[in-house]
Amino acid sequence: MKFSNSLNVLLLGSGGREHAFARKIAESPSVAKLFIAPGNAGTAQCGTNVDINPNNFGSVKQFVLSNNINLVVVGPEEPLVRGIYDFFCEDSQISNIPVIGPSALGARLEGSKEFAKDFMTRHGIPTARYRSFTKKNVEEAYAFLETLQAPYVLKADGLAAGKGVVIAQTMEEADAALRDMLLDDKFGHGKVVVEDWLEGPEFSFMCFVDRRRVYPMALAQDHKRAYDGDEGPNTGGMGAYSPLPFVTGEDERYALERIMQPVADAMCAEGCPFTGVLYGGLMKTRDGIKVIEFNARFGDPETEVVLPRLKSDIVEIFSAVADGWELEHPLEWHDFSTVGVVLASKGYPGSYAKGAVIEGLDEVDGAVYHMGTASKEGRIVTAGGRVAIVVCAAPTLGEALEKCNREVGKVRCDNLFHRTDIGRKAIK
Ligand code: AMP
Ligand code: GLY
């Protein structure tokens, strides 16, 4: 692909992350046409939505060929883990069209907890001590649990949409989780990783990776629990903010030099170079920074607070990563802070109703990224668990939080709730 002024881009996905991408991609002077498959009511304002399932690679290929697409950007993990990158590389009709994302082998860093943990051990990347078990050695799993102290951390292997991790407070809960994961095989992979419980603030470190070249992005912190004060069940993420006052420049250097760069190098050494975006879910523990998980893609909702701070042209970055040339400058960032508050359907992450009318979105002084919405008879209605995220920018985090809380109040809908303390802990 040549970095030119007339690129046609296909973006795969349909969440808030993709809406934030779509807006950023559409801003690039090098983009002629932007298509989003399948997109949502928000992405439709930045480009053309097309009704294609990103996991249906045959349909993606047809669309790419008939619309002269020059670049494919992948949002969600599933097409990556299923091998969309490899599908393009192996088909001579489309092998010249770059896909931003890793190969299926690269995506194992996210797709298999066991692979990720073994990989980290092989390469001395700091992470919690662990052992993995299958149905065959379930007795050993119980015995291993007995050697640990509560809380117990159990992770089902494979993609589980954020639901595969159990932090059990008692041995009874740990037993029940083991039964679910191994004996009842609720997650379909029949493998479980049991690891030490770590303590400390978590942060998300996303980097563009082009084999050995690693370009770090601004840091963000997600809020996974449903309710204020980090109470309630785990969700896909109820809000995020950037930058992070509790992570020092030294911490960031350590994370880059001891974690992210060594992962890129080690993937090359193992014969499966990583390209795309590597997401380190890191924790600042008393014993240093450790890896909680890797993702092989942008985070959601981290992307919605990080991309508005990116000054550089994202399409130029994608082109560099896709074509293997080195960017002349490090990525440039705006100094302001961003806070994003997710509006979720009442009941989420459990069951919830759809179809409630949302008003006031265009009154918000800030960005509104759609996550789970639909258009119905000219109105925007709820169509998912996480419905939209309101992102506000201000010179300081405190001001951004205050503004975001005020602006969120302008969104009117009977069936939504949100947190009011996103980023609060970081404000002195
Ligand atoms: P993961 O899907 O691996 O990111 O896990 C989901 C969440 O579980 C993380 O964001 C952490 O809050 C928590 N978690 C996972 N592993 C551990 C661990 N070893 N110690 C403490 N908390 C953990
Ligand atoms: N925000 C966590 C994730 O994207 O997996």
Tab-separated table of N, CA and C in Angstrom, residues 45-118:
chain	number	residue	atom	x	y	z
A	45	GLN	N	-22.213	8.421	10.779
A	45	GLN	CA	-21.968	9.863	10.586
A	45	GLN	C	-20.549	10.140	10.088
A	46	CYS	N	-19.688	9.112	10.098
A	46	CYS	CA	-18.282	9.319	9.702
A	46	CYS	C	-17.960	8.669	8.360
A	47	GLY	N	-18.779	7.736	7.933
A	47	GLY	CA	-18.513	6.999	6.701
A	47	GLY	C	-19.758	6.219	6.325
A	48	THR	N	-19.563	5.156	5.543
A	48	THR	CA	-20.707	4.359	5.083
A	48	THR	C	-20.712	3.009	5.796
A	49	ASN	N	-21.783	2.718	6.497
A	49	ASN	CA	-21.895	1.397	7.123
A	49	ASN	C	-22.249	0.355	6.067
A	50	VAL	N	-21.640	-0.815	6.179
A	50	VAL	CA	-22.010	-1.909	5.259
A	50	VAL	C	-22.356	-3.135	6.089
A	51	ASP	N	-23.390	-3.827	5.668
A	51	ASP	CA	-23.937	-4.906	6.470
A	51	ASP	C	-23.159	-6.199	6.240
A	52	ILE	N	-21.959	-6.248	6.799
A	52	ILE	CA	-21.117	-7.441	6.645
A	52	ILE	C	-20.636	-7.851	8.029
A	53	ASN	N	-20.690	-9.167	8.296
A	53	ASN	CA	-20.168	-9.698	9.550
A	53	ASN	C	-18.648	-9.828	9.426
A	54	PRO	N	-17.887	-9.187	10.323
A	54	PRO	CA	-16.421	-9.233	10.217
A	54	PRO	C	-15.848	-10.651	10.297
A	55	ASN	N	-16.620	-11.601	10.812
A	55	ASN	CA	-16.120	-12.975	10.874
A	55	ASN	C	-16.381	-13.752	9.595
A	56	ASN	N	-17.121	-13.144	8.668
A	56	ASN	CA	-17.375	-13.794	7.385
A	56	ASN	C	-16.330	-13.288	6.389
A	57	PHE	N	-15.175	-13.967	6.378
A	57	PHE	CA	-14.026	-13.456	5.619
A	57	PHE	C	-14.317	-13.407	4.119
A	58	GLY	N	-15.111	-14.349	3.639
A	58	GLY	CA	-15.444	-14.371	2.210
A	58	GLY	C	-16.166	-13.089	1.806
A	59	SER	N	-17.134	-12.664	2.616
A	59	SER	CA	-17.875	-11.429	2.310
A	59	SER	C	-16.963	-10.208	2.420
A	60	VAL	N	-16.061	-10.234	3.406
A	60	VAL	CA	-15.129	-9.109	3.560
A	60	VAL	C	-14.277	-9.003	2.286
A	61	LYS	N	-13.790	-10.154	1.815
A	61	LYS	CA	-12.953	-10.171	0.599
A	61	LYS	C	-13.717	-9.596	-0.601
A	62	GLN	N	-14.956	-10.060	-0.790
A	62	GLN	CA	-15.753	-9.568	-1.929
A	62	GLN	C	-15.880	-8.056	-1.865
A	63	PHE	N	-16.162	-7.560	-0.675
A	63	PHE	CA	-16.358	-6.119	-0.518
A	63	PHE	C	-15.061	-5.359	-0.823
A	64	VAL	N	-13.965	-5.880	-0.311
A	64	VAL	CA	-12.652	-5.245	-0.512
A	64	VAL	C	-12.332	-5.150	-2.004
A	65	LEU	N	-12.608	-6.243	-2.734
A	65	LEU	CA	-12.299	-6.254	-4.170
A	65	LEU	C	-13.219	-5.315	-4.942
A	66	SER	N	-14.500	-5.345	-4.608
A	66	SER	CA	-15.404	-4.541	-5.437
A	66	SER	C	-15.418	-3.066	-5.065
A	67	ASN	N	-14.747	-2.684	-3.973
A	67	ASN	CA	-14.739	-1.263	-3.601
A	67	ASN	C	-13.331	-0.670	-3.539
A	68	ASN	N	-12.384	-1.363	-4.181
A	68	ASN	CA	-10.993	-0.856	-4.228
A	68	ASN	C	-10.466	-0.426	-2.866
A	69	ILE	N	-10.661	-1.283	-1.881
A	69	ILE	CA	-10.182	-0.967	-0.535
A	69	ILE	C	-8.658	-1.103	-0.502
A	70	ASN	N	-7.983	-0.123	0.143
A	70	ASN	CA	-6.521	-0.136	0.233
A	70	ASN	C	-6.019	-0.550	1.609
A	71	LEU	N	-6.906	-0.519	2.611
A	71	LEU	CA	-6.456	-0.771	3.978
A	71	LEU	C	-7.638	-1.307	4.790
A	72	VAL	N	-7.377	-2.394	5.557
A	72	VAL	CA	-8.425	-2.952	6.423
A	72	VAL	C	-7.969	-2.806	7.877
A	73	VAL	N	-8.799	-2.180	8.693
A	73	VAL	CA	-8.474	-1.982	10.109
A	73	VAL	C	-9.441	-2.845	10.925
A	74	VAL	N	-8.888	-3.677	11.807
A	74	VAL	CA	-9.735	-4.615	12.550
A	74	VAL	C	-9.908	-4.128	13.987
A	75	GLY	N	-11.139	-3.927	14.432
A	75	GLY	CA	-11.425	-3.502	15.802
A	75	GLY	C	-11.444	-4.676	16.777
A	76	PRO	N	-12.393	-5.592	16.648
A	76	PRO	CA	-12.564	-6.638	17.668
A	76	PRO	C	-11.577	-7.803	17.530
A	77	GLU	N	-11.485	-8.598	18.602
A	77	GLU	CA	-10.507	-9.680	18.638
A	77	GLU	C	-10.911	-10.905	17.822
A	78	GLU	N	-12.220	-11.134	17.708
A	78	GLU	CA	-12.624	-12.431	17.146
A	78	GLU	C	-12.103	-12.678	15.724
A	79	PRO	N	-12.262	-11.726	14.792
A	79	PRO	CA	-11.719	-12.005	13.450
A	79	PRO	C	-10.209	-12.225	13.464
A	80	LEU	N	-9.510	-11.581	14.401
A	80	LEU	CA	-8.053	-11.744	14.469
A	80	LEU	C	-7.696	-13.148	14.934
A	81	VAL	N	-8.358	-13.569	16.019
A	81	VAL	CA	-8.088	-14.907	16.547
A	81	VAL	C	-8.472	-15.968	15.513
A	82	ARG	N	-9.528	-15.683	14.720
A	82	ARG	CA	-9.935	-16.623	13.670
A	82	ARG	C	-9.050	-16.542	12.427
A	83	GLY	N	-8.129	-15.577	12.384
A	83	GLY	CA	-7.137	-15.575	11.306
A	83	GLY	C	-7.439	-14.702	10.103
A	84	ILE	N	-8.060	-13.551	10.291
A	84	ILE	CA	-8.356	-12.708	9.124
A	84	ILE	C	-7.062	-12.198	8.469
A	85	TYR	N	-6.046	-11.932	9.286
A	85	TYR	CA	-4.767	-11.458	8.752
A	85	TYR	C	-4.190	-12.520	7.818
A	86	ASP	N	-4.202	-13.764	8.267
A	86	ASP	CA	-3.632	-14.866	7.490
A	86	ASP	C	-4.461	-15.121	6.228
A	87	PHE	N	-5.794	-14.975	6.360
A	87	PHE	CA	-6.694	-15.169	5.220
A	87	PHE	C	-6.294	-14.218	4.087
A	88	PHE	N	-6.002	-12.977	4.432
A	88	PHE	CA	-5.601	-11.998	3.412
A	88	PHE	C	-4.219	-12.356	2.843
A	89	CYS	N	-3.270	-12.698	3.725
A	89	CYS	CA	-1.911	-13.000	3.254
A	89	CYS	C	-1.894	-14.170	2.282
A	90	GLU	N	-2.795	-15.139	2.528
A	90	GLU	CA	-2.720	-16.386	1.767
A	90	GLU	C	-3.505	-16.356	0.471
A	91	ASP	N	-4.255	-15.295	0.206
A	91	ASP	CA	-5.085	-15.234	-0.997
A	91	ASP	C	-4.469	-14.217	-1.965
A	92	SER	N	-3.978	-14.684	-3.110
A	92	SER	CA	-3.214	-13.801	-4.000
A	92	SER	C	-4.041	-12.616	-4.504
A	93	GLN	N	-5.360	-12.742	-4.508
A	93	GLN	CA	-6.189	-11.617	-4.978
A	93	GLN	C	-6.164	-10.437	-3.996
A	94	ILE	N	-5.899	-10.729	-2.734
A	94	ILE	CA	-5.976	-9.659	-1.723
A	94	ILE	C	-4.711	-9.570	-0.855
A	95	SER	N	-3.682	-10.343	-1.219
A	95	SER	CA	-2.501	-10.387	-0.339
A	95	SER	C	-1.754	-9.054	-0.301
A	96	ASN	N	-2.025	-8.173	-1.274
A	96	ASN	CA	-1.348	-6.864	-1.268
A	96	ASN	C	-2.105	-5.828	-0.427
A	97	ILE	N	-3.231	-6.205	0.152
A	97	ILE	CA	-4.017	-5.240	0.936
A	97	ILE	C	-3.740	-5.452	2.417
A	98	PRO	N	-3.127	-4.466	3.062
A	98	PRO	CA	-2.747	-4.672	4.454
A	98	PRO	C	-3.931	-4.729	5.417
A	99	VAL	N	-3.793	-5.605	6.395
A	99	VAL	CA	-4.780	-5.732	7.473
A	99	VAL	C	-4.086	-5.271	8.748
A	100	ILE	N	-4.649	-4.282	9.421
A	100	ILE	CA	-4.029	-3.809	10.661
A	100	ILE	C	-4.499	-4.707	11.798
A	101	GLY	N	-3.582	-5.518	12.262
A	101	GLY	CA	-3.884	-6.493	13.305
A	101	GLY	C	-2.842	-7.587	13.189
A	102	PRO	N	-2.772	-8.472	14.168
A	102	PRO	CA	-1.796	-9.557	14.121
A	102	PRO	C	-2.327	-10.791	13.391
A	103	SER	N	-1.395	-11.706	13.074
A	103	SER	CA	-1.759	-13.018	12.548
A	103	SER	C	-2.466	-13.806	13.658
A	104	ALA	N	-3.036	-14.951	13.284
A	104	ALA	CA	-3.687	-15.795	14.304
A	104	ALA	C	-2.658	-16.232	15.353
A	105	LEU	N	-1.435	-16.491	14.908
A	105	LEU	CA	-0.399	-16.893	15.882
A	105	LEU	C	-0.098	-15.738	16.836
A	106	GLY	N	-0.063	-14.515	16.306
A	106	GLY	CA	0.168	-13.347	17.152
A	106	GLY	C	-0.984	-13.131	18.116
A	107	ALA	N	-2.202	-13.339	17.625
A	107	ALA	CA	-3.400	-13.077	18.437
A	107	ALA	C	-3.556	-14.076	19.587
A	108	ARG	N	-2.721	-15.145	19.594
A	108	ARG	CA	-2.787	-16.075	20.739
A	108	ARG	C	-2.438	-15.376	22.046
A	109	LEU	N	-1.699	-14.269	21.961
A	109	LEU	CA	-1.381	-13.529	23.196
A	109	LEU	C	-2.661	-13.125	23.909
A	110	GLU	N	-3.724	-12.893	23.134
A	110	GLU	CA	-5.032	-12.605	23.736
A	110	GLU	C	-5.912	-13.854	23.784
A	111	GLY	N	-5.871	-14.643	22.731
A	111	GLY	CA	-6.845	-15.743	22.570
A	111	GLY	C	-6.614	-16.916	23.488
A	112	SER	N	-5.386	-17.094	23.974
A	112	SER	CA	-5.122	-18.220	24.873
A	112	SER	C	-4.348	-17.741	26.097
A	113	LYS	N	-5.021	-17.808	27.241
A	113	LYS	CA	-4.364	-17.390	28.496
A	113	LYS	C	-3.147	-18.275	28.749
A	114	GLU	N	-3.294	-19.579	28.409
A	114	GLU	CA	-2.202	-20.515	28.667
A	114	GLU	C	-0.991	-20.145	27.810
A	115	PHE	N	-1.230	-19.870	26.508
A	115	PHE	CA	-0.127	-19.476	25.639
A	115	PHE	C	0.553	-18.223	26.200
A	116	ALA	N	-0.281	-17.229	26.567
A	116	ALA	CA	0.278	-15.947	27.027
A	116	ALA	C	1.133	-16.154	28.287
A	117	LYS	N	0.637	-16.967	29.219
A	117	LYS	CA	1.385	-17.164	30.467
A	117	LYS	C	2.680	-17.947	30.189
A	118	ASP	N	2.593	-19.007	29.383
A	118	ASP	CA	3.804	-19.791	29.075
A	118	ASP	C	4.828	-18.913	28.357
